[in-house]
XYZ file of C-alpha atoms in Angstrom:
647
model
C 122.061 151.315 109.597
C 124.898 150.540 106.759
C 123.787 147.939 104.274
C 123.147 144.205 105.436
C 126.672 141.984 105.421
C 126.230 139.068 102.885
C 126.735 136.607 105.831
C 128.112 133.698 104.091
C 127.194 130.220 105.329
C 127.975 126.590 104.167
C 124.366 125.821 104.191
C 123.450 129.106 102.426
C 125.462 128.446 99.094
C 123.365 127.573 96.204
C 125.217 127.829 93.485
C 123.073 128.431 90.230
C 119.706 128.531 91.251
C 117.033 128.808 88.941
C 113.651 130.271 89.645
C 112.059 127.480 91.094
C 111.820 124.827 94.357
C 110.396 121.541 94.708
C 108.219 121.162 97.020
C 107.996 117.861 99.644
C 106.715 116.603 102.619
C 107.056 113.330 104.555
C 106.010 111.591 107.192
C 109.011 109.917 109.039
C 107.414 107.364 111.895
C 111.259 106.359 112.962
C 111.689 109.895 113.183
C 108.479 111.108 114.498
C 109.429 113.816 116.563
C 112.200 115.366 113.774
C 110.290 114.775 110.771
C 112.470 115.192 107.721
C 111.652 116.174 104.211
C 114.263 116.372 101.308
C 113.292 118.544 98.545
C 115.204 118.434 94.434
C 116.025 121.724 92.707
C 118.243 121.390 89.362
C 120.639 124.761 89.265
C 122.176 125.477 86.112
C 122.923 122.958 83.605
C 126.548 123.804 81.177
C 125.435 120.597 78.540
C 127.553 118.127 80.180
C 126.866 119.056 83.743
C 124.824 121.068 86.128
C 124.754 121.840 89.971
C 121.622 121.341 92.161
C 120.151 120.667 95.334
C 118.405 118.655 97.879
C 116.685 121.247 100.715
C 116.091 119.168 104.062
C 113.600 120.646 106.559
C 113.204 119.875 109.847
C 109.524 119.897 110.069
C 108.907 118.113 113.637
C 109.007 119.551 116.755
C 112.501 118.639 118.003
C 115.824 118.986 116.491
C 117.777 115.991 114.552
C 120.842 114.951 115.922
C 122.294 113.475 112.503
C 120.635 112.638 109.005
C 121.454 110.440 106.025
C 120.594 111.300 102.682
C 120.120 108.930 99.429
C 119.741 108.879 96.222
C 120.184 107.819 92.900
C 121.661 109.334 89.623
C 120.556 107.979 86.108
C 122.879 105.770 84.017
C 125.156 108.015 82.582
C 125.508 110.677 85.302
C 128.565 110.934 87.802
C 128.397 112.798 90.843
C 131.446 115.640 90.133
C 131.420 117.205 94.157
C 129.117 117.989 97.197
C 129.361 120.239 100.123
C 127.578 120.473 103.225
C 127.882 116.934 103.748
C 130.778 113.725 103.562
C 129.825 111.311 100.833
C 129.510 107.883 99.243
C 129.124 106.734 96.362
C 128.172 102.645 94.994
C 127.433 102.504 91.447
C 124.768 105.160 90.831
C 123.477 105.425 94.378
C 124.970 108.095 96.828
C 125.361 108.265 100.177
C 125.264 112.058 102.002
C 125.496 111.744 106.079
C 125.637 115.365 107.959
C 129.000 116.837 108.362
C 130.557 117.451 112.070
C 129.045 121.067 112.357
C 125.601 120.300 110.844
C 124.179 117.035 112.375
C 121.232 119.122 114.319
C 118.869 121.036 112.447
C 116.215 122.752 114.426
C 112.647 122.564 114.267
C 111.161 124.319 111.323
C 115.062 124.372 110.245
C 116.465 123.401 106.620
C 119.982 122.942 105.339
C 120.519 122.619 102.039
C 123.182 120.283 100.221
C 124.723 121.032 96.993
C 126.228 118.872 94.564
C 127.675 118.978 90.599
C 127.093 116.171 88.466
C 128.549 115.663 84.813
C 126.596 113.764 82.287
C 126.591 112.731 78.910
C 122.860 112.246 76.664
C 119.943 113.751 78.661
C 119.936 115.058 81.897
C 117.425 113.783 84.316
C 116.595 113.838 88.272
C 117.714 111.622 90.917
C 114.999 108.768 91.879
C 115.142 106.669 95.097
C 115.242 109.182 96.981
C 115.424 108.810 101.319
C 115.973 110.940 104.435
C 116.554 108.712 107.254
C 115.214 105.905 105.420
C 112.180 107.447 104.815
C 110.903 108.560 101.773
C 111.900 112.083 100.887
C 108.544 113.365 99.070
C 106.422 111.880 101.830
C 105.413 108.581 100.121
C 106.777 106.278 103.554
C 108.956 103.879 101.362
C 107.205 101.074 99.472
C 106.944 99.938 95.931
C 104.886 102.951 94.545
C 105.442 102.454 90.427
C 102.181 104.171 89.324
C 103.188 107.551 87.773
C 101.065 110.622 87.721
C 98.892 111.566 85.182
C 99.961 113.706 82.104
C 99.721 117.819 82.569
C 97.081 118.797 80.083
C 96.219 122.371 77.738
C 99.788 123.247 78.421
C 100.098 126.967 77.065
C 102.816 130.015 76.745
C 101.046 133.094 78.225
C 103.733 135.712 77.638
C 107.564 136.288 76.740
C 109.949 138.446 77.470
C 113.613 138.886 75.819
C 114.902 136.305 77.658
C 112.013 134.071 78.980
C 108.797 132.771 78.260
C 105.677 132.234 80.644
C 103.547 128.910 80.632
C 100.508 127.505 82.530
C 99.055 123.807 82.027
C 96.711 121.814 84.038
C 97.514 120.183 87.075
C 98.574 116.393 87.069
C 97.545 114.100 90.094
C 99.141 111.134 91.268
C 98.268 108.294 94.058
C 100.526 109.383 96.424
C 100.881 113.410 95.040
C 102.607 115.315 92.746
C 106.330 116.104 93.698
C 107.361 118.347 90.853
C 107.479 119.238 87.226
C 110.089 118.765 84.467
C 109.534 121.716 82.028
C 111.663 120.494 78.432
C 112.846 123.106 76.018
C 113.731 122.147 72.413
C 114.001 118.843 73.654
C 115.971 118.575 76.616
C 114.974 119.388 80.405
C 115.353 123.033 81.213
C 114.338 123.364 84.783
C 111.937 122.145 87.120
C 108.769 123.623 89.567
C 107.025 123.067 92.621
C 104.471 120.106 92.314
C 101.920 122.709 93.925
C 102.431 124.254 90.210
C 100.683 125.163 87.310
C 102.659 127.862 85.480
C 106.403 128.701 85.511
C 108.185 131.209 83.628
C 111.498 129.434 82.011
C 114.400 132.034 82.033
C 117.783 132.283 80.261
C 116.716 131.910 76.750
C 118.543 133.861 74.025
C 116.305 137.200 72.389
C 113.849 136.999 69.314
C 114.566 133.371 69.001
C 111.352 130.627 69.381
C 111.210 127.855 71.417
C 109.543 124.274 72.134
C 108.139 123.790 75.258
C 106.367 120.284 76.923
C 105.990 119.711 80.463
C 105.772 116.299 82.802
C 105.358 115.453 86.431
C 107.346 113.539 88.953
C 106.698 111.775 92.212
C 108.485 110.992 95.566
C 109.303 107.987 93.921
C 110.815 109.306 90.751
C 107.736 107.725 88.614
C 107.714 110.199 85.468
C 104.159 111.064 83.529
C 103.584 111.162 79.721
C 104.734 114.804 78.296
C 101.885 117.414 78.142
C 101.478 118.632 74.232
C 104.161 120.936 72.883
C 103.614 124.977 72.507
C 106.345 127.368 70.731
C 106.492 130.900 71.644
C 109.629 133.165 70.637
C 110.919 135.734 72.780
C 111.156 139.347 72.331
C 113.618 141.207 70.804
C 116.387 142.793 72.464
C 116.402 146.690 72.486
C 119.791 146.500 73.745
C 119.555 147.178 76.662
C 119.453 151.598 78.347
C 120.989 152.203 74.683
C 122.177 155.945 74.728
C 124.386 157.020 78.030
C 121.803 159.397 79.372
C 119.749 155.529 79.645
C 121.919 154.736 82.529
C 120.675 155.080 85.898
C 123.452 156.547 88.273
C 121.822 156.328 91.808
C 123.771 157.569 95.086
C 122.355 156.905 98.539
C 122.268 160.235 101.157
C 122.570 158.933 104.312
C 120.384 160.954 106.818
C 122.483 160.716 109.855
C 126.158 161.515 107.539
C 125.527 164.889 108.694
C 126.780 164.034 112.108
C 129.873 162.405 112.424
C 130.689 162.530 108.932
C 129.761 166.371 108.542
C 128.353 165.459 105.166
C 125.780 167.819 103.687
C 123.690 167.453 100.648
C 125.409 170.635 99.869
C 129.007 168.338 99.719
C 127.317 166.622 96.965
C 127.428 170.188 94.840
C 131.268 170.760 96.378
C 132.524 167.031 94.661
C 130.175 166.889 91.729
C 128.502 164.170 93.199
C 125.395 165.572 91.818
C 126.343 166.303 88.428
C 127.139 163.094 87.931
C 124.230 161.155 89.369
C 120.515 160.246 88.302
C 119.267 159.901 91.296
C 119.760 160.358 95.351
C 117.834 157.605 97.606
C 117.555 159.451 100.649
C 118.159 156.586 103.923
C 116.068 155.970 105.698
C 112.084 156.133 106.200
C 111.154 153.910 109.455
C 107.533 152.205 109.436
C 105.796 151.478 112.991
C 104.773 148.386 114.211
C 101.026 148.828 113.421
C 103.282 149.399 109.323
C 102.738 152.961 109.007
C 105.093 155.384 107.461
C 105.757 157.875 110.547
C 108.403 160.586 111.441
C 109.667 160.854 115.073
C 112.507 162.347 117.365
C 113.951 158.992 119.274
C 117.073 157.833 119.341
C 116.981 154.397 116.931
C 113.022 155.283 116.417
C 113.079 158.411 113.951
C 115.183 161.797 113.494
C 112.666 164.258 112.385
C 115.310 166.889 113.405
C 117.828 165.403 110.548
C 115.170 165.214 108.462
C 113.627 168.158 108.261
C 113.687 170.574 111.438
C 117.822 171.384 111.480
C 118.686 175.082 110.758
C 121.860 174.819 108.619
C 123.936 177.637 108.450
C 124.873 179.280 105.485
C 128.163 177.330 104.894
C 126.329 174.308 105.301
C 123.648 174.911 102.839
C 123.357 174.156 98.770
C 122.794 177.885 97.986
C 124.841 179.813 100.753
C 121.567 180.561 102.493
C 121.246 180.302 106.057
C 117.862 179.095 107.660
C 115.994 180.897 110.112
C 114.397 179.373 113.062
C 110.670 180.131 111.932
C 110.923 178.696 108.489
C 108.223 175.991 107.032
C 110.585 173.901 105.837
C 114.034 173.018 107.480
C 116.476 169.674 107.824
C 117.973 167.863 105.032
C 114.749 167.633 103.003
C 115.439 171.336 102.660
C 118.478 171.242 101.223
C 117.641 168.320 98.567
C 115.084 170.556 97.345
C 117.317 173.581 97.293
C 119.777 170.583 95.156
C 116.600 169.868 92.805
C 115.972 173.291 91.840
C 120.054 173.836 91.124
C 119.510 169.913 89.188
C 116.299 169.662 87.677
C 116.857 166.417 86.218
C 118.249 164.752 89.392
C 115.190 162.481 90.874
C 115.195 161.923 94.800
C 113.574 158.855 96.134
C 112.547 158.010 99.895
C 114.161 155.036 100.716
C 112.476 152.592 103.401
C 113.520 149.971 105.691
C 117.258 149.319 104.969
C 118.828 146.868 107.831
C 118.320 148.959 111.012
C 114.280 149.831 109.909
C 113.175 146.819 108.036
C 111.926 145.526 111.671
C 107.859 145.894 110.896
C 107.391 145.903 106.885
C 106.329 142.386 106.893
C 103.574 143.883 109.354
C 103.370 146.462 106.771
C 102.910 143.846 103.981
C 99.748 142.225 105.384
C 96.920 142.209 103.476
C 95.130 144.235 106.168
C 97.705 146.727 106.532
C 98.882 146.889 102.907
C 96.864 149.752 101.583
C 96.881 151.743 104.239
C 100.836 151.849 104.802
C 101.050 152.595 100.998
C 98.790 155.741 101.821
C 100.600 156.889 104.492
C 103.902 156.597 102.833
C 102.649 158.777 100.098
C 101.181 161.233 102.688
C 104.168 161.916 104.225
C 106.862 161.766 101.480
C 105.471 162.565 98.022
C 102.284 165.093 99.433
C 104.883 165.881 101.934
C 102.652 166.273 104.995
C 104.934 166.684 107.717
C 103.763 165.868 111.483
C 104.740 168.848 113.860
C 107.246 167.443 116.612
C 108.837 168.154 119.566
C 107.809 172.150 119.200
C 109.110 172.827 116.336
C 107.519 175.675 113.492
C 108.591 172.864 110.740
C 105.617 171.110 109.979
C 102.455 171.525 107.713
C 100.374 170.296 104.867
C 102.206 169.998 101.746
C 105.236 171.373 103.039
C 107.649 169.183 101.257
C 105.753 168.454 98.407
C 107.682 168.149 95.323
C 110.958 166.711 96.936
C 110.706 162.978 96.515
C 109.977 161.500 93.001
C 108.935 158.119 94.409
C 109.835 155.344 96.929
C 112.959 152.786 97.290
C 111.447 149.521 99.020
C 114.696 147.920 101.065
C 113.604 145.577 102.934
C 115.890 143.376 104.595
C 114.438 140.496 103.883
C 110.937 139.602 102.752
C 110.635 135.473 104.845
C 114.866 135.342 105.255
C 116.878 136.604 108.463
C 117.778 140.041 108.625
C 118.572 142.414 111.147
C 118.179 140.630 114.926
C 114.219 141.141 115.671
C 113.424 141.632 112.584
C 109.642 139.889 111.371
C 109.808 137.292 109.356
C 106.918 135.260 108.131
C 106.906 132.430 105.360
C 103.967 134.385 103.581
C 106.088 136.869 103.080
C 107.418 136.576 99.721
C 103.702 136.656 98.246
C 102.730 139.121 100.707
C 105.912 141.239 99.061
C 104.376 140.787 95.914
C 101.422 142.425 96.660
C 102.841 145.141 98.797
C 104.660 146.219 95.206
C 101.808 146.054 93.604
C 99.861 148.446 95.761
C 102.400 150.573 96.014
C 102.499 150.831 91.715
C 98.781 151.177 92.101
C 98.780 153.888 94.728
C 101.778 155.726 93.255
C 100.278 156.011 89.748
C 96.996 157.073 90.816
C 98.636 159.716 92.705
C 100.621 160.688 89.861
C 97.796 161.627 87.386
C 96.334 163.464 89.545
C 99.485 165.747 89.466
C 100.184 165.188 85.703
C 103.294 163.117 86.585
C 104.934 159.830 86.662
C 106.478 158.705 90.326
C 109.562 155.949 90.177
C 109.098 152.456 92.198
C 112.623 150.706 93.076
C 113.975 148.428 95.468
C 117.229 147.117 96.790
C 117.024 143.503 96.221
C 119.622 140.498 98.084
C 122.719 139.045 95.646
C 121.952 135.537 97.957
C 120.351 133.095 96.174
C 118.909 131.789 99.294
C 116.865 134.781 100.166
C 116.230 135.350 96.269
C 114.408 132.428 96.339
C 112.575 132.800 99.731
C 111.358 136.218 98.929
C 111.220 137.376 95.241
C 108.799 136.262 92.825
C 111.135 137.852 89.816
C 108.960 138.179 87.290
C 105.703 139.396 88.800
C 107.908 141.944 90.650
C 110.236 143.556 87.540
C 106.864 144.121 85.864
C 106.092 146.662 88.348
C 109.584 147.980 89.358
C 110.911 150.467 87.547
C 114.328 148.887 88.378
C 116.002 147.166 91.166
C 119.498 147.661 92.590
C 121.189 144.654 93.198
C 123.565 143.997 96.136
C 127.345 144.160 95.000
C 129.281 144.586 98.099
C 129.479 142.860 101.538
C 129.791 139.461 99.993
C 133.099 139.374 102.717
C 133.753 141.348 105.811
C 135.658 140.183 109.242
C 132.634 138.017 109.764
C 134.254 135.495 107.920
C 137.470 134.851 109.419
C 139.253 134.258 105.941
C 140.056 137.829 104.054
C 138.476 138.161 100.677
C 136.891 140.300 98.341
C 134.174 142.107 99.382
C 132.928 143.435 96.462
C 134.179 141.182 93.724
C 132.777 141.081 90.024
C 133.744 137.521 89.477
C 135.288 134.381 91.745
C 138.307 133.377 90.784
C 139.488 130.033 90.624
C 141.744 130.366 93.636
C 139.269 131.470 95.493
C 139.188 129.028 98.724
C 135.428 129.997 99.719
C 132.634 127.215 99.184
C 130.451 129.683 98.193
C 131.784 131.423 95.445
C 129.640 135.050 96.229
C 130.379 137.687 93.300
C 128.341 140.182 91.752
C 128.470 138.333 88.384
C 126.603 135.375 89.984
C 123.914 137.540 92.110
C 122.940 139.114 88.465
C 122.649 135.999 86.754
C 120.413 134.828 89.465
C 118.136 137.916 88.962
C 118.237 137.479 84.960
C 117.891 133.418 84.885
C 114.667 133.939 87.184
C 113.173 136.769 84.452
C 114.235 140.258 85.524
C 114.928 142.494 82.283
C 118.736 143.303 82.168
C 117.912 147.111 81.474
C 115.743 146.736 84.971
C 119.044 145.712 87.042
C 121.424 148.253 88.361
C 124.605 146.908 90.369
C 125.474 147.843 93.556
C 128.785 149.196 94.508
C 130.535 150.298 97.166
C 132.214 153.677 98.641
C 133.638 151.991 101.249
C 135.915 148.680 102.165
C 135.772 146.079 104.761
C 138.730 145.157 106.473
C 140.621 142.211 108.695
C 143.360 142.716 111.112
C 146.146 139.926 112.425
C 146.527 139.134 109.009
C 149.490 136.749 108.005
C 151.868 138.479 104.733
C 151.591 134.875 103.030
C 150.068 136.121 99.278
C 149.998 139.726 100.334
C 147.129 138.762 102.968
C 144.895 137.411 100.236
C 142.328 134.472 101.740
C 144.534 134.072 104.742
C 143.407 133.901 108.403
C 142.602 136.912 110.355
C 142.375 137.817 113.785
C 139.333 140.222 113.917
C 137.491 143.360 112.567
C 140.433 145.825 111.549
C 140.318 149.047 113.336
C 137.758 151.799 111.597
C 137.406 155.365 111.899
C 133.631 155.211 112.773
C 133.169 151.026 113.252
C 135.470 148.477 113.239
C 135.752 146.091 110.159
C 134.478 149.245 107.949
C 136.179 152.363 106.449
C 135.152 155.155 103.907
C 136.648 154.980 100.849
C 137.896 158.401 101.317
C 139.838 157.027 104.134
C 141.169 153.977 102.844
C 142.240 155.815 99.398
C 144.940 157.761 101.576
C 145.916 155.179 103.890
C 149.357 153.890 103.909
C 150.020 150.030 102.538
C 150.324 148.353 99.590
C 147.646 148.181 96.850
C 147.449 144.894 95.179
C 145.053 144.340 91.612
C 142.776 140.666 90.849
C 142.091 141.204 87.516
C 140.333 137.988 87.810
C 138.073 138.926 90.353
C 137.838 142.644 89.334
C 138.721 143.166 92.431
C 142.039 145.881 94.749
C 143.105 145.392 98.265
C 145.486 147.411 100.155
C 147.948 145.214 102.483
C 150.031 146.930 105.389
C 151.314 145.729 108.663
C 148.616 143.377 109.039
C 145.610 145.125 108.063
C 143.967 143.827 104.778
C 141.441 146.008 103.350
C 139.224 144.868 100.364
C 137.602 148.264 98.577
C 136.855 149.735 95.167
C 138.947 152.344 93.742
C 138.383 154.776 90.734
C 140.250 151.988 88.835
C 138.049 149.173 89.885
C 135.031 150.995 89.622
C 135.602 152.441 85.813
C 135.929 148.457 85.247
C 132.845 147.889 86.513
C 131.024 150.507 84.773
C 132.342 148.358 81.741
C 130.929 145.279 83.164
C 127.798 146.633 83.407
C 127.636 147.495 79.664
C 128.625 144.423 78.683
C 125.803 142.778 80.304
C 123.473 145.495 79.315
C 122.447 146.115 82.978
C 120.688 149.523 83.964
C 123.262 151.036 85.982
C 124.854 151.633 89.232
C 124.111 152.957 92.457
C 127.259 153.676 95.111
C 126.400 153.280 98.819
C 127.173 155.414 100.282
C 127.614 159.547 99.006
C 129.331 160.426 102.608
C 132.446 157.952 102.352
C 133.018 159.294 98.567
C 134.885 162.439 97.923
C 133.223 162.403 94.561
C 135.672 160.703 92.956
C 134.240 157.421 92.562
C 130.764 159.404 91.218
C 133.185 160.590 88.743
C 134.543 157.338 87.473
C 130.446 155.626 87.420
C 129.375 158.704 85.508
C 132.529 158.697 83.090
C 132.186 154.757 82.651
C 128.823 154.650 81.582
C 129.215 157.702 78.578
């Protein structure tokens, strides 16, 4: 039940994404039975370049064999690199045909292919676009030169710091609406879905006003009129948490460390783990298949024992107090209680899903289950009525009341692969939505009824991909009261290359298509609208390691044989560990990144080093805060070095 590996694919690596898709469809009658669409989305654009995409879905009902891709690029653009795909190019028209590995995409499939392209005056969209020799946007080919009609009463509904919200009237067109080019100050920003008719345009600079006009596309690149022009300025900045105590310092407990680990919540008194944190997220809370909160004792199911039936003996307890067999109140939610009266300020959270448990929350997410998992949630964690089980005296109304301060959503993911068997439905990024909603809704209600506020956070993916799949940014941050943001796991012995797990930046020598760093997962998250103070890295107390490894530049992005051996899994070791393990220790400064190098074995992890630079990176980009997963593989002095950097 660790956090989710970043598996790294080809076909996953969207570099510079921006908030929004375009969406397509097309009929393909050579093709009939592997109908292909090919869907536009402009990344990031530098001023004399940007990256972006074409998305090709597989939307018949058998898989392709091979595909060709074409398009266009206006006078004055040059196609600077692809991937996921060999290329031509003639003029201004390019050729993409499938690589060896990616010929067959399967039914209901999509790959996407990425490509750079520098420019000089005004950047604008391919035209001509084909898949198979079809049209991509579903047109069938033909002459179509009619363009759609102009978006009307185009108007900016909101702002924040760094983005401003608009809504405008549909256009139509003859053979539909493909998309929208939304213009700021003059020059195309981004683009949205031709199902649109409001975006929120990200990335813009604080208390500074801008000039916003909107037009449509087609399949056939045919451009409308511009809508009328709005200004709005954006808010100021506050600067971000401001004073220290802003920061949020979050630690996750895991429930089953007290096993093989023989970590209590009273080890995080013994390293200063809690003195130096904000908050504990307590892993994990299951939910059922009907998505229902629920406690159980079953191996993989639920550990009620863990939880809160265990008698700990005195040395294992936060106040030297042994528990007796008869007691109301027992387990680990015992002892964090025991922790909150010894730290008043420290806030626990119950943490659901994570990548073993996230199995049933899109049942949970439903709009006929919604309410009623929120309830139950907040029934067993924050009223703290605990089901009696297995025989046990631990159980009762209200019994652990008082111990959690609200709930950590982590699913992994909301309509992207996760764990194997996992649900996964397409509705479920608006379904996710809503589910957060509720869940603010409930929560609050709840909370003045008891005179208090309760906290709403998630762990949230650094892919782009699954960003995009499963996040609508903005309408979540406004009821989050922040987000953690996964920093770790970009690289593990899933890849067969070594690299940097955890890495702030990519370097340039990176060899990886994808370059994966925590730098680029929080610029996704603040280009699609999420406040900066609202984002708290994630960071890790533990490393992921290779074996087989060739010496060739100390083991650095060379070929490995396998997982390296691990104390508890293979591929994986505590920091704890790794700190006193015998190598050499080698520094990136470009990456922000350590690994350790001996006999073989290359090991990519944080130390105390590493981490106080990080703390630095996060005040520079005026982020929230940190959270370390996970407390058990720290020996409190990586706690130290998040608490110290953020003063």
């Amino acid at each position: 039940m660790r956090k989710t590996p970043f598996r790294t694919t080809l076909r996953a690596f969207l570099l510079g994404l921006t908030a929004f898709v375009l969406v397509a469809t097309s009929t393909q009658p050579a093709y009939a039975a592997e109908t292909l669409t090919a869907t536009y989305k402009l990344g990031t654009d530098w001023g004399s370049g940007y990256g972006a995409d074409y998305t090709i879905k597989n939307s018949g009902t058998s898989a392709t064999t091979s595909w060709t891709l074409k398009f266009t690029l206006p006078t004055g653009h040059r196609l600077a690199g692809l991937w996921n795909g060999t290329y031509t190019t003639s003029g201004q028209d390019v050729t993409v045909k499938n690589a060896g590995w990616n010929g067959a995409i399967a039914p209901g499939g999509t790959l996407s292919v990425g490509f750079n392209v520098s420019y000089s005056g005004t950047n604008s969209p391919p035209t001509n676009c084909t898949i198979n020799g079809a049209d991509c946007g579903g047109g069938g080919g033909g002459d179509d030169t009619q363009p759609p009609t102009v978006p009307g009463n185009l108007q900016a509904t909101g702002a924040t710091t760094n983005s401003v919200s608009l809504s405008w009237t549909p256009s139509t067109d003859n053979k539909g609406v493909t998309g929208y080019e939304i213009h700021v100050n003059g020059a195309l920003k981004t683009t949205a879905p031709g199902t649109s008719s409001s975006a929120v345009v990200s990335g813009l600079t604080p208390n500074t006003t801008y000039t916003f006009k909107v037009r449509a596309t087609d399949a056939k690149g045919n451009l409308s009129g511009f809508s009328n022009e709005v200004s709005k300025a954006t808010l100021p900045d506050d600067g971000g948490p401001g004073d220290p105590g802003a920061y949020k310092k979050v630690g996750y407990f895991t429930q089953w460390g007290i096993y093989d680990r023989n970590y209590f919540v009273k080890d995080l008194v013994t390293s200063g783990a809690a003195a130096n944190l904000t908050h504990i997220n307590y892993a994990f809370g299951n939910v059922n298949e009907q998505g229902r909160c629920f406690e159980a004792n079953q191996a993989g199911v639920g550990d009620a024992w863990a939880d809160y039936q265990r008698r700990f003996d005195g040395s294992q307890t936060v106040d030297g107090v042994g528990d007796v067999y008869n007691q109301p109140l027992a387990g680990n939610f015992n002892q964090l209680k025991k922790l909150k009266a010894k730290y008043p300020k420290l806030k626990v959270m119950i943490s659901l899903g994570g990548w073993t448990w996230s199995k049933y929350l899109s049942n949970a997410a439903l709009p006929a289950n919604r309410a009623a998992f929120v309830s139950s949630c907040i029934d067993l964690y924050l009223k703290g009525n605990l089901p009696c089980i297995s025989g046990e005296p631990q159980c009762g109304a209200g019994v652990a009341e008082g111990i959690f301060d609200g709930v950590d959503l982590d699913w992994e993911w909301p309509a992207s692969e996760g764990n194997t068997g996992n649900v996964v439905r397409p509705e479920d990024k608006q379904n996710y939505t809503a589910l957060v909603a509720e869940f603010r809704r409930q929560i609050d209600a709840y909370g003045n009824t008891k005179g208090r506020k309760y906290e709403l956070t998630a762990f949230v993916p650094a892919d782009p991909v699954k960003i995009t799949a499963g996040f609508e940014v903005p309408q979540l941050m406004a009821n989050f009261d922040f987000v953690t943001v996964q920093g770790y796991d970009l690289h593990g012995a899933w890849d067969n290359q070594t690299n940097h797990q955890a890495q702030i930046y990519s370097p340039a020598a990176d060899p990886w298509p994808a370059k994966w760093s925590s730098d680029l997962a929080i610029n996704e998250w603040l280009t699609r609208g999420a406040p900066a103070a609202k984002l708290v890295l994630g960071v890790p107390a533990f490393g992921r390691g290779w074996t087989g490894v060739p010496s060739a530049n100390n083991g650095l992005y060379q070929i490995g044989t396998g997982p390296a051996p691990g104390k508890y899994e293979n591929g994986i070791e505590d920091y704890d560990v790794l700190k006193n393990k015998a190598g050499t220790r080698y520094q990136d400064p470009a990456a922000m990144a350590i690994w350790l190098y001996a006999n073989g074995e290359f090991w990519s992890y944080d130390d105390t080093a590493t981490m106080t630079a990080k703390m630095g990176y996060i005040k520079s980009k005026k982020l929230g805060g940190a959270m370390i997963w996970s407390l058990d593989g720290d020996d409190g002095t990586l706690t130290a070095a998040i608490n110290n950097g953020l003063k």
